[in-house]
Amino acid sequence: MSTMTTPEVMLLPPDANHQRKGIRLSRLAPLILMVSPAILWLLLFVVAPLVYVLVISFLKRGTYGGVVASFNFHNYLRICDPLYLNIYILSVIIAAGTTMLCLLIGYPFAYIIAKANPRNKNILLTLVMLPFWTNSLIRTYGWIILLRTDGTFNTLLTCVHLISHPIQMLYTNGAVMLGMVYTLFPFMVLPLYSSIEKLDHSLLEAASDLGAEPWRAFLRITLPLTVPGIFAGCIQVFVPTLGYFFISDLLGGGNSMLVGSLIRNQFLAARDWPFGAALSILLIAFTIAVIRIYNHFSGSSLGNI
Amino acid sequence: MSGQKKTLTYLLKAAFVTLIYIFLYLPITMIIFFSFNTSKLNIVFKGFTFRWYSVMLQNTGLMSALWNTVIVAVSNVVISVFIGTLAAIGMFRYEFKGKNIVDSFLYIPIVIPEIVMGISLLAFFHIIKLNPGIITLIIAHVTFSMPFLVVTVRSRIAGYDMAVEEAAMDLGATRLHTLLRVTLPIIAPGVLAGAMLAFSLSLDDVIVSYFTTGPDSTTLPIYIYNKVKCGVSPDVNAMITVIVIATMLILFVLRTFETKNSKNDQI
């Protein structure tokens, strides 16, 4: 789950600036004691592994799956192979489709919840989050029960004679998209909800007093003011979709190979770590680019990268 | 006319919202429903039974997966709370060189795709010769949970006037005493929220666990992932049902506890 959080304004005790120059060891010691475990942890298990991945992305695959030290750009050139191009195109289509669907369903949904009366609002919001306390893989398994050829949907549809033969629902791109929308839906709803809730209601009243039709007021006021929420929601759905290999694996079978499954296979099945590392670096670069674009357009910042 | 129109929009809204909630709850409901099915296949409901709940207890693979999941989640919460809370207080209270860099480090695990974190840890554990198992799993979980803890606790402190700390020390309290009696009670709700978040992140994770688990440290999601392709037996459904009910109960208790606390705050 990659929830993005806006860094909060840092408040400092009033004397911090005064003493900055002459920090004595007695003042420094508690700071080191408090912050260094976290810093060491992050250096060891976040920075070092990522640097290692960057390094092996320039190396060569060994005969038995290991890594051989020989500097080259081969892995990055291989990314452009038409064989893999189709995988990226399919991934982007599915990720974009998932994002659009989440937005189209999520916006009216978040709007209705944000405008509900305060007591219901909390209950409605909790009800959105509640299923997400159950593991996403378990919920994906629930979809398999529903979508299988002999599953609940097909059985029900055959019983009411809407279809004569079970139709293929599982192992299709549609099933993958459904699973993605289902899993990432709250990541769209939460930012939308908070941006709609913050909306100054008097603006809409002013618009209606001045004779604006409700739909016009929505297009000219509500929608532009909630753009940051829309952006944040879209990023939080689009980026994870590229990496959620277990959903495309379980609901798409062999039929939909996405970037996530490709990376997984390089590390576990094909044991071509350098190529998998190059694909991962590309995914990081893409993520950073998306976040930068977001920061540029929204004015606020999503992390300091 | 206008009244009728209002009723109509209300009904439409209610229908839409209800449909979304059905969509959100359908998969879990199906799993629970089939845990009471006499048939071994999760296809047609043949009859009602509790049999799978006793079968579940005898399934050693499943029980050890549950045990591993709990161990990892609890260790993750303990370590993340300890490291994360200290860092949050330290970073809030002191200004130091390189604070921006630490901030960036904290945001990396929050924003990078989980699969990248998974493979980078897999590769890293391989070169430092740490065999995949329960230890690597706990390390991985702390790595993605701890930054969230720092952020949660820090946003909680930001709302408080820390002059009370100085007041305590002026009145003769030692640093340790101030930390235990003044600072910690103030940030306790933030720490509790962070701990809950860390626990739920741990329970929900599939991707990072997939890359850092070993053959002896299978957690529940990994167990199900391995079984799903060749068919899951209903005792797994029974286990999921127990977990879902337990989670709801814990959340309910914590929520009542929280509202009670916030009422006390207001007085």
Coordinates of C-alpha atoms in Angstrom, one line a residue:
Chain A
M1 CA 0.0 0.0 0.0
S2 CA 1.7 3.2 -1.0
T3 CA -0.4 5.9 0.7
M4 CA 1.2 9.3 0.1
T5 CA 1.2 11.8 2.8
T6 CA 1.9 15.5 2.7
P7 CA 4.7 16.3 5.0
E8 CA 3.4 18.5 7.8
V9 CA 4.8 21.9 8.8
M10 CA 7.7 21.3 11.2
L11 CA 7.2 23.2 14.4
L12 CA 10.3 23.8 16.4
P13 CA 10.6 24.9 20.0
P14 CA 11.3 28.6 20.2
D15 CA 14.9 28.2 21.4
A16 CA 16.0 25.9 18.6
N17 CA 17.4 28.6 16.4
H18 CA 19.2 30.3 19.2
Q19 CA 21.1 27.3 20.3
R20 CA 21.8 25.9 16.8
K21 CA 25.3 27.2 16.8
G22 CA 26.4 26.0 20.1
I23 CA 24.8 22.6 20.5
R24 CA 26.6 20.9 23.3
L25 CA 27.1 17.2 23.4
S26 CA 24.5 16.9 26.2
R27 CA 21.9 18.3 23.8
L28 CA 23.2 16.2 20.9
A29 CA 23.3 12.9 22.7
P30 CA 19.5 12.4 23.1
L31 CA 19.0 13.4 19.4
I32 CA 21.5 10.8 18.3
L33 CA 19.9 8.2 20.5
M34 CA 16.5 8.9 19.2
V35 CA 17.0 9.4 15.5
S36 CA 19.9 7.1 14.7
P37 CA 18.1 3.7 14.9
A38 CA 15.6 4.9 12.2
I39 CA 18.3 6.4 10.1
L40 CA 20.4 3.2 10.3
W41 CA 17.4 1.0 9.5
L42 CA 16.6 3.1 6.4
L43 CA 20.2 3.2 5.2
L44 CA 20.5 -0.6 5.6
F45 CA 17.2 -1.8 4.3
V46 CA 16.0 0.9 2.0
V47 CA 19.0 2.8 0.5
A48 CA 21.5 0.0 0.3
P49 CA 19.1 -2.5 -1.4
L50 CA 18.0 0.1 -3.9
V51 CA 21.6 1.0 -4.7
Y52 CA 22.4 -2.7 -5.1
V53 CA 19.5 -3.1 -7.6
L54 CA 20.8 0.0 -9.5
V55 CA 24.2 -1.6 -9.7
I56 CA 23.1 -5.0 -10.9
S57 CA 20.9 -3.4 -13.5
F58 CA 24.2 -2.6 -15.3
L59 CA 25.7 -6.1 -14.9
K60 CA 25.4 -9.3 -16.8
R61 CA 23.5 -12.5 -16.0
G62 CA 25.7 -15.4 -15.0
T63 CA 25.2 -18.9 -16.5
Y64 CA 23.5 -20.3 -13.5
G65 CA 21.4 -17.3 -12.7
G66 CA 23.9 -15.3 -10.6
V67 CA 25.3 -11.9 -11.5
V68 CA 28.6 -11.4 -13.4
A69 CA 30.5 -8.2 -13.0
S70 CA 30.7 -6.7 -16.4
F71 CA 29.5 -3.2 -16.9
N72 CA 27.0 -2.7 -19.8
F73 CA 23.7 -1.1 -20.8
H74 CA 22.5 -4.3 -22.4
N75 CA 19.6 -4.7 -19.9
Y76 CA 18.2 -1.3 -20.6
L77 CA 18.4 -1.9 -24.4
R78 CA 16.5 -5.2 -24.0
I79 CA 13.6 -3.2 -22.5
C80 CA 12.9 -1.9 -26.0
D81 CA 12.5 -5.4 -27.4
P82 CA 9.1 -5.7 -29.1
L83 CA 8.5 -8.9 -27.1
Y84 CA 8.3 -6.7 -23.9
L85 CA 6.7 -3.7 -25.6
N86 CA 3.3 -5.5 -25.7
I87 CA 3.5 -6.1 -22.0
Y88 CA 4.1 -2.4 -21.2
I89 CA 1.2 -1.4 -23.6
L90 CA -1.2 -3.9 -22.0
S91 CA 0.0 -2.8 -18.5
V92 CA -0.6 0.9 -19.3
I93 CA -4.0 0.2 -20.8
I94 CA -5.1 -1.8 -17.8
A95 CA -3.7 0.7 -15.3
A96 CA -5.3 3.6 -17.2
G97 CA -8.6 1.7 -17.5
T98 CA -8.5 0.9 -13.8
T99 CA -7.8 4.5 -12.9
M100 CA -10.6 5.9 -15.1
L101 CA -13.1 3.4 -13.7
C102 CA -12.1 4.1 -10.1
L103 CA -12.5 7.9 -10.8
L104 CA -15.9 7.5 -12.6
I105 CA -17.3 5.4 -9.8
G106 CA -15.3 7.0 -7.0
Y107 CA -16.1 10.6 -7.6
P108 CA -19.9 10.5 -7.3
F109 CA -19.5 8.0 -4.4
A110 CA -17.1 10.3 -2.5
Y111 CA -19.3 13.3 -3.3
I112 CA -22.4 11.6 -1.8
I113 CA -20.5 10.5 1.3
A114 CA -18.9 14.0 1.8
K115 CA -22.3 15.6 1.6
A116 CA -24.1 13.2 3.9
N117 CA -24.9 14.3 7.4
P118 CA -22.0 14.2 9.9
R119 CA -23.2 11.1 11.8
N120 CA -23.8 9.0 8.7
K121 CA -20.6 10.3 7.1
N122 CA -18.3 8.6 9.6
I123 CA -20.2 5.3 9.4
L124 CA -20.2 5.4 5.6
L125 CA -16.5 6.1 5.5
T126 CA -15.7 3.3 8.0
L127 CA -17.7 0.9 5.9
V128 CA -15.5 1.7 2.9
M129 CA -12.3 1.0 4.9
L130 CA -13.6 -2.1 6.7
P131 CA -13.1 -4.7 3.9
F132 CA -9.5 -3.5 3.6
W133 CA -8.6 -4.9 7.0
T134 CA -8.8 -8.3 5.2
N135 CA -5.8 -9.2 3.1
S136 CA -6.1 -8.2 -0.5
L137 CA -5.1 -11.7 -1.7
I138 CA -7.9 -13.2 0.4
R139 CA -10.4 -10.8 -1.3
T140 CA -9.0 -11.7 -4.7
Y141 CA -9.7 -15.3 -3.8
G142 CA -13.3 -14.3 -3.1
W143 CA -13.5 -13.0 -6.7
I144 CA -12.3 -16.3 -8.0
I145 CA -15.2 -18.0 -6.3
L146 CA -17.5 -15.6 -8.0
L147 CA -16.0 -15.5 -11.5
R148 CA -15.0 -19.1 -12.2
T149 CA -16.7 -21.0 -15.0
D150 CA -18.5 -23.1 -12.4
G151 CA -18.6 -20.1 -10.0
T152 CA -21.4 -18.2 -8.4
F153 CA -22.1 -15.7 -11.2
N154 CA -22.3 -18.4 -13.9
T155 CA -24.4 -20.7 -11.8
L156 CA -26.9 -17.9 -11.0
L157 CA -27.1 -16.8 -14.6
T158 CA -27.6 -20.3 -15.8
C159 CA -30.3 -20.9 -13.2
V160 CA -32.4 -17.9 -14.3
H161 CA -31.8 -19.0 -18.0
L162 CA -30.0 -15.8 -19.0
I163 CA -27.2 -17.8 -20.5
S164 CA -27.3 -21.5 -21.6
H165 CA -23.6 -22.1 -21.2
P166 CA -21.2 -20.7 -18.6
I167 CA -19.2 -17.8 -20.0
Q168 CA -15.5 -17.2 -19.5
M169 CA -15.2 -14.5 -16.9
L170 CA -12.1 -15.6 -15.0
Y171 CA -8.7 -15.4 -16.8
T172 CA -9.7 -12.4 -18.9
N173 CA -8.3 -8.8 -18.9
G174 CA -11.8 -7.7 -17.7
A175 CA -11.4 -9.8 -14.6
V176 CA -7.9 -8.3 -14.0
M177 CA -9.3 -4.8 -14.3
L178 CA -12.2 -5.7 -11.9
G179 CA -9.8 -7.0 -9.3
M180 CA -7.6 -3.9 -9.6
V181 CA -10.6 -1.5 -9.4
Y182 CA -11.8 -3.5 -6.4
T183 CA -8.4 -3.5 -4.6
L184 CA -7.5 0.1 -5.3
F185 CA -10.9 1.8 -4.9
P186 CA -10.3 3.3 -1.4
F187 CA -7.1 4.9 -2.6
M188 CA -9.2 6.8 -5.0
V189 CA -12.1 7.5 -2.7
L190 CA -10.1 8.8 0.3
P191 CA -8.3 11.7 -1.4
L192 CA -11.4 12.6 -3.3
Y193 CA -13.4 12.6 -0.1
S194 CA -11.1 14.9 1.7
S195 CA -10.9 17.4 -1.1
I196 CA -14.7 17.5 -1.6
E197 CA -15.2 17.7 2.1
K198 CA -12.9 20.7 2.4
L199 CA -14.9 22.6 -0.3
D200 CA -16.3 25.9 0.9
H201 CA -20.1 25.4 0.5
S202 CA -20.7 29.1 0.4
L203 CA -19.1 29.3 -3.1
L204 CA -21.8 27.0 -4.4
E205 CA -24.5 29.0 -2.7
A206 CA -23.2 32.1 -4.2
A207 CA -23.2 30.5 -7.7
S208 CA -26.8 29.4 -7.3
D209 CA -27.8 32.9 -6.0
L210 CA -26.2 34.3 -9.1
G211 CA -28.4 32.0 -11.2
A212 CA -26.0 29.2 -12.1
E213 CA -27.5 25.9 -12.9
P214 CA -26.3 23.1 -10.5
W215 CA -24.4 21.3 -13.3
R216 CA -22.7 24.6 -14.3
A217 CA -21.7 25.3 -10.7
F218 CA -20.3 21.7 -10.5
L219 CA -18.2 22.1 -13.7
R220 CA -17.0 25.6 -12.9
I221 CA -16.5 25.4 -9.1
T222 CA -16.6 21.9 -7.6
L223 CA -14.6 20.1 -10.2
P224 CA -11.7 22.7 -10.5
L225 CA -11.4 22.9 -6.7
T226 CA -11.2 19.2 -6.3
V227 CA -8.5 18.7 -9.0
P228 CA -5.8 18.0 -6.3
G229 CA -7.9 15.2 -4.9
I230 CA -8.5 13.8 -8.4
F231 CA -4.7 13.9 -9.2
A232 CA -3.7 12.3 -5.9
G233 CA -6.3 9.6 -6.3
C234 CA -5.3 8.8 -9.8
I235 CA -1.6 8.5 -8.9
Q236 CA -2.4 6.3 -6.0
V237 CA -4.4 4.0 -8.2
F238 CA -2.3 4.1 -11.4
V239 CA 1.2 3.4 -9.9
P240 CA 0.4 0.4 -7.8
T241 CA -1.7 -1.2 -10.6
L242 CA 1.6 -1.6 -12.6
G243 CA 3.1 -3.7 -9.7
Y244 CA 0.2 -5.8 -8.4
F245 CA 1.3 -9.0 -10.0
F246 CA -0.8 -11.3 -7.9
I247 CA -4.0 -9.9 -9.2
S248 CA -3.1 -10.3 -12.8
D249 CA -1.7 -13.7 -11.9
L250 CA -4.8 -15.0 -10.2
L251 CA -7.5 -13.3 -12.2
G252 CA -5.8 -13.1 -15.5
G253 CA -4.0 -16.5 -15.5
G254 CA -1.4 -16.7 -18.3
N255 CA -3.5 -14.4 -20.5
S256 CA -2.5 -11.1 -19.0
M257 CA 1.2 -10.6 -18.3
L258 CA 1.8 -7.2 -16.7
V259 CA 5.0 -5.4 -15.8
G260 CA 4.7 -6.6 -12.2
S261 CA 4.6 -10.3 -13.3
L262 CA 7.5 -9.7 -15.7
I263 CA 9.7 -8.3 -12.9
R264 CA 8.6 -11.1 -10.6
N265 CA 9.5 -13.7 -13.3
Q266 CA 13.0 -12.3 -13.9
F267 CA 13.8 -12.6 -10.2
L268 CA 12.1 -15.9 -9.4
A269 CA 11.5 -18.0 -12.5
A270 CA 14.0 -16.8 -15.2
R271 CA 16.6 -15.8 -12.6
D272 CA 17.7 -13.0 -14.8
W273 CA 18.3 -10.5 -12.0
P274 CA 20.1 -7.8 -14.1
F275 CA 17.1 -7.5 -16.5
G276 CA 14.6 -7.6 -13.7
A277 CA 16.6 -4.9 -11.9
A278 CA 16.6 -2.7 -15.1
L279 CA 12.8 -3.1 -15.3
S280 CA 12.5 -2.1 -11.6
I281 CA 14.7 1.0 -12.1
L282 CA 12.5 2.0 -15.0
L283 CA 9.4 1.6 -12.8
I284 CA 11.0 3.8 -10.1
A285 CA 11.9 6.4 -12.6
F286 CA 8.3 6.4 -13.9
T287 CA 6.9 6.7 -10.4
I288 CA 9.2 9.6 -9.6
A289 CA 8.2 11.3 -12.8
V290 CA 4.5 10.9 -12.0
I291 CA 5.0 12.4 -8.5
R292 CA 7.0 15.3 -9.9
I293 CA 4.3 16.1 -12.4
Y294 CA 1.8 16.0 -9.6
N295 CA 3.9 18.3 -7.4
H296 CA 4.3 20.7 -10.3
F297 CA 0.6 21.0 -11.0
S298 CA -0.8 20.8 -7.5
G299 CA 1.6 23.2 -5.8
S300 CA 1.7 21.0 -2.8
S301 CA 4.3 18.3 -2.4
L302 CA 3.9 14.6 -2.0
G303 CA 7.1 13.5 -0.4
N304 CA 10.4 15.1 -1.0
I305 CA 11.6 13.2 -3.9
Chain B
M1 CA -43.0 18.4 -8.4
S2 CA -39.8 19.6 -6.7
G3 CA -40.5 17.3 -3.8
Q4 CA -40.9 14.4 -6.1
K5 CA -37.7 15.2 -7.9
K6 CA -35.9 15.4 -4.5
T7 CA -37.2 12.0 -3.5
L8 CA -36.1 10.6 -6.8
T9 CA -32.5 11.9 -6.6
Y10 CA -32.4 10.6 -3.0
L11 CA -33.4 7.2 -4.1
L12 CA -31.0 7.2 -7.0
K13 CA -28.1 8.2 -4.7
A14 CA -29.1 5.5 -2.1
A15 CA -29.2 2.9 -4.8
F16 CA -25.8 3.9 -6.2
V17 CA -24.2 3.9 -2.8
T18 CA -25.8 0.5 -1.9
L19 CA -24.5 -1.0 -5.1
I20 CA -20.9 0.1 -4.3
Y21 CA -21.2 -1.4 -0.8
I22 CA -22.4 -4.7 -2.2
F23 CA -19.5 -4.6 -4.6
L24 CA -17.1 -4.0 -1.7
Y25 CA -18.4 -6.7 0.5
L26 CA -19.4 -9.4 -2.1
P27 CA -16.1 -11.3 -2.2
I28 CA -15.7 -11.6 1.6
T29 CA -19.3 -12.6 2.0
M30 CA -18.9 -15.4 -0.5
I31 CA -15.8 -16.7 1.3
I32 CA -17.7 -16.7 4.6
F33 CA -20.8 -18.2 3.0
F34 CA -18.9 -21.2 1.6
S35 CA -17.2 -21.9 4.9
F36 CA -20.5 -23.4 6.1
N37 CA -21.0 -25.5 3.0
T38 CA -21.1 -29.3 3.3
S39 CA -19.7 -29.7 -0.2
K40 CA -15.9 -29.7 -0.5
L41 CA -16.2 -27.5 -3.6
N42 CA -17.0 -23.8 -3.3
I43 CA -19.6 -24.0 -6.0
V44 CA -23.1 -24.9 -4.9
F45 CA -24.4 -24.6 -1.4
K46 CA -25.3 -28.2 -0.4
G47 CA -26.1 -27.9 3.2
F48 CA -25.1 -26.2 6.5
T49 CA -22.2 -27.4 8.5
F50 CA -19.5 -26.4 11.1
R51 CA -17.3 -29.2 10.1
W52 CA -14.6 -27.1 8.3
Y53 CA -14.0 -25.2 11.6
S54 CA -12.7 -28.4 13.2
V55 CA -10.9 -29.5 10.0
M56 CA -9.1 -26.2 10.0
L57 CA -7.7 -26.8 13.5
Q58 CA -6.1 -30.1 12.3
N59 CA -4.6 -28.5 9.2
T60 CA -1.0 -28.0 10.5
G61 CA 0.1 -26.1 7.4
L62 CA -2.7 -23.6 7.7
M63 CA -2.3 -23.2 11.5
S64 CA 1.4 -22.6 11.2
A65 CA 0.7 -20.0 8.5
L66 CA -1.7 -18.2 10.9
W67 CA 0.9 -18.4 13.6
N68 CA 3.6 -17.0 11.3
T69 CA 1.3 -14.1 10.3
V70 CA 0.6 -13.2 13.9
I71 CA 4.3 -13.4 14.9
V72 CA 5.4 -11.2 12.0
A73 CA 2.6 -8.6 12.6
V74 CA 3.2 -8.4 16.3
S75 CA 7.0 -8.1 16.0
N76 CA 6.6 -5.6 13.3
V77 CA 4.4 -3.4 15.5
V78 CA 6.8 -3.6 18.5
I79 CA 9.9 -2.8 16.5
S80 CA 8.2 -0.1 14.3
V81 CA 6.6 1.6 17.3
F82 CA 9.9 1.7 19.2
I83 CA 12.1 3.0 16.3
G84 CA 9.4 5.1 14.7
T85 CA 8.2 6.9 17.9
L86 CA 11.7 7.8 19.0
A87 CA 12.6 9.1 15.5
A88 CA 9.3 11.1 15.3
I89 CA 10.0 12.8 18.7
G90 CA 13.7 13.4 17.8
M91 CA 12.9 14.8 14.4
F92 CA 10.2 17.1 15.8
R93 CA 12.2 18.4 18.6
Y94 CA 15.6 19.0 17.1
E95 CA 16.9 20.8 14.1
F96 CA 19.9 19.2 12.6
K97 CA 21.9 19.0 9.4
G98 CA 20.7 16.5 6.9
K99 CA 17.1 16.4 8.3
N100 CA 15.8 16.9 4.7
I101 CA 17.8 13.8 3.6
V102 CA 16.3 11.7 6.5
D103 CA 12.9 13.0 5.4
S104 CA 13.5 11.8 1.9
F105 CA 14.6 8.4 3.1
L106 CA 11.4 8.2 5.1
Y107 CA 9.3 8.8 2.0
I108 CA 11.1 6.3 -0.2
P109 CA 9.3 3.3 1.2
I110 CA 6.0 5.1 1.2
V111 CA 6.1 6.0 -2.5
I112 CA 8.1 3.3 -4.3
P113 CA 6.1 0.5 -5.9
E114 CA 5.9 -2.5 -3.4
I115 CA 7.3 -4.9 -6.0
V116 CA 10.5 -2.8 -6.2
M117 CA 10.9 -2.9 -2.5
G118 CA 10.3 -6.7 -2.5
I119 CA 12.9 -7.5 -5.2
S120 CA 15.5 -5.0 -3.7
L121 CA 15.2 -6.7 -0.3
L122 CA 15.3 -10.2 -1.9
A123 CA 18.5 -9.2 -3.7
F124 CA 20.0 -7.5 -0.7
F125 CA 19.3 -10.4 1.7
H126 CA 20.9 -12.7 -0.9
I127 CA 24.2 -10.8 -0.9
I128 CA 24.4 -10.4 2.9
K129 CA 23.7 -14.1 3.1
L130 CA 20.6 -13.8 5.3
N131 CA 18.5 -16.9 4.5
P132 CA 14.8 -16.0 3.7
G133 CA 12.7 -16.8 6.7
I134 CA 10.8 -15.3 9.6
I135 CA 13.6 -12.8 10.3
T136 CA 13.8 -11.4 6.8
L137 CA 10.0 -11.2 6.8
I138 CA 10.0 -9.1 10.0
I139 CA 12.8 -6.9 8.7
A140 CA 10.8 -6.3 5.4
H141 CA 7.6 -5.5 7.3
V142 CA 9.3 -3.0 9.6
T143 CA 10.9 -1.4 6.6
F144 CA 7.6 -0.5 5.0
S145 CA 5.7 0.2 8.3
M146 CA 8.1 2.3 10.3
P147 CA 8.0 5.4 8.0
F148 CA 4.2 5.4 8.3
L149 CA 4.6 5.4 12.0
V150 CA 6.9 8.3 12.0
V151 CA 4.5 10.3 9.8
T152 CA 1.5 9.5 12.0
V153 CA 3.2 10.2 15.3
R154 CA 4.7 13.4 14.0
S155 CA 1.4 14.8 12.7
R156 CA 0.0 14.1 16.2
I157 CA 2.8 16.0 18.0
A158 CA 2.6 18.9 15.5
G159 CA -0.8 19.7 17.1
Y160 CA 0.6 20.0 20.6
D161 CA 2.3 22.7 22.5
M162 CA 5.5 21.1 23.6
A163 CA 6.2 23.9 26.1
V164 CA 4.7 21.6 28.7
E165 CA 7.9 19.6 28.4
E166 CA 10.0 22.6 29.3
A167 CA 7.6 23.4 32.1
A168 CA 8.1 19.9 33.5
M169 CA 11.9 20.2 33.3
D170 CA 11.8 23.7 34.8
L171 CA 9.8 22.1 37.7
G172 CA 12.7 19.7 38.3
A173 CA 11.7 16.6 36.3
T174 CA 14.6 14.7 34.7
R175 CA 14.7 14.2 31.0
L176 CA 13.7 10.5 31.3
H177 CA 10.9 11.4 33.7
T178 CA 9.6 14.1 31.3
L179 CA 9.7 11.7 28.5
L180 CA 7.8 9.0 30.4
R181 CA 5.3 11.2 32.3
V182 CA 4.7 14.2 29.9
T183 CA 5.7 13.4 26.3
L184 CA 4.5 9.8 26.0
P185 CA 1.0 10.4 27.4
I186 CA 0.6 13.3 24.9
I187 CA 1.7 11.3 21.9
A188 CA 0.0 8.1 23.0
P189 CA -3.1 8.4 20.7
G190 CA -0.8 9.1 17.8
V191 CA 1.3 6.0 18.7
L192 CA -1.8 3.9 19.0
A193 CA -3.1 5.0 15.6
G194 CA 0.4 4.3 14.2
A195 CA 0.5 0.9 15.8
M196 CA -2.9 0.0 14.3
L197 CA -1.7 1.2 10.9
A198 CA 1.5 -0.9 11.2
F199 CA -0.5 -3.9 12.2
S200 CA -2.9 -3.6 9.3
L201 CA -0.1 -3.0 6.8
S202 CA 1.5 -6.2 8.0
L203 CA -1.7 -8.2 7.7
D204 CA -2.5 -6.7 4.3
D205 CA 0.9 -7.2 2.6
V206 CA 1.2 -9.7 -0.1
I207 CA 3.9 -8.4 -2.5
V208 CA 6.8 -7.6 -0.2
S209 CA 6.1 -10.8 1.8
Y210 CA 6.1 -12.9 -1.4
F211 CA 9.7 -11.9 -2.1
T212 CA 11.1 -12.1 1.4
T213 CA 9.5 -15.2 2.8
G214 CA 11.2 -18.6 3.1
P215 CA 9.8 -22.2 2.9
D216 CA 9.4 -22.3 6.7
S217 CA 7.9 -18.9 7.2
T218 CA 4.8 -19.1 5.0
T219 CA 2.2 -16.5 6.1
L220 CA -1.5 -16.8 5.4
P221 CA -1.7 -14.8 2.2
I222 CA 1.3 -16.7 0.8
Y223 CA -0.3 -20.1 1.8
I224 CA -3.5 -19.1 0.0
Y225 CA -1.6 -17.8 -3.0
N226 CA 0.2 -21.2 -3.3
K227 CA -3.1 -23.1 -2.9
V228 CA -5.4 -21.0 -5.0
K229 CA -4.5 -22.4 -8.4
C230 CA -5.2 -26.0 -7.5
G231 CA -8.3 -25.3 -5.5
V232 CA -8.7 -24.1 -1.9
S233 CA -10.5 -26.3 0.5
P234 CA -13.3 -24.8 2.7
D235 CA -11.2 -25.0 5.9
V236 CA -9.3 -22.0 4.5
N237 CA -12.6 -20.2 4.2
A238 CA -13.3 -21.1 7.8
M239 CA -10.0 -19.6 8.9
I240 CA -10.7 -16.5 6.9
T241 CA -14.1 -16.2 8.5
V242 CA -12.5 -16.4 12.0
I243 CA -10.0 -13.8 11.1
V244 CA -12.6 -11.4 9.6
I245 CA -14.8 -11.7 12.8
A246 CA -11.8 -11.2 15.1
T247 CA -10.6 -8.1 13.2
M248 CA -14.1 -6.6 13.3
L249 CA -14.3 -7.2 17.1
I250 CA -10.8 -5.6 17.7
L251 CA -11.7 -2.6 15.6
F252 CA -15.0 -2.2 17.3
V253 CA -13.3 -2.3 20.8
L254 CA -10.6 0.1 19.7
R255 CA -13.1 2.5 18.3
T256 CA -15.3 2.6 21.4
F257 CA -12.1 3.1 23.4
E258 CA -11.0 5.9 21.1
T259 CA -14.4 7.8 21.2
K260 CA -14.4 7.5 25.0
N261 CA -10.9 8.9 25.1
S262 CA -11.7 11.9 22.8
K263 CA -14.7 12.6 25.0
N264 CA -12.4 12.7 28.1
D265 CA -10.1 15.1 26.1
Q266 CA -12.9 17.6 25.7
I267 CA -13.7 17.8 29.3

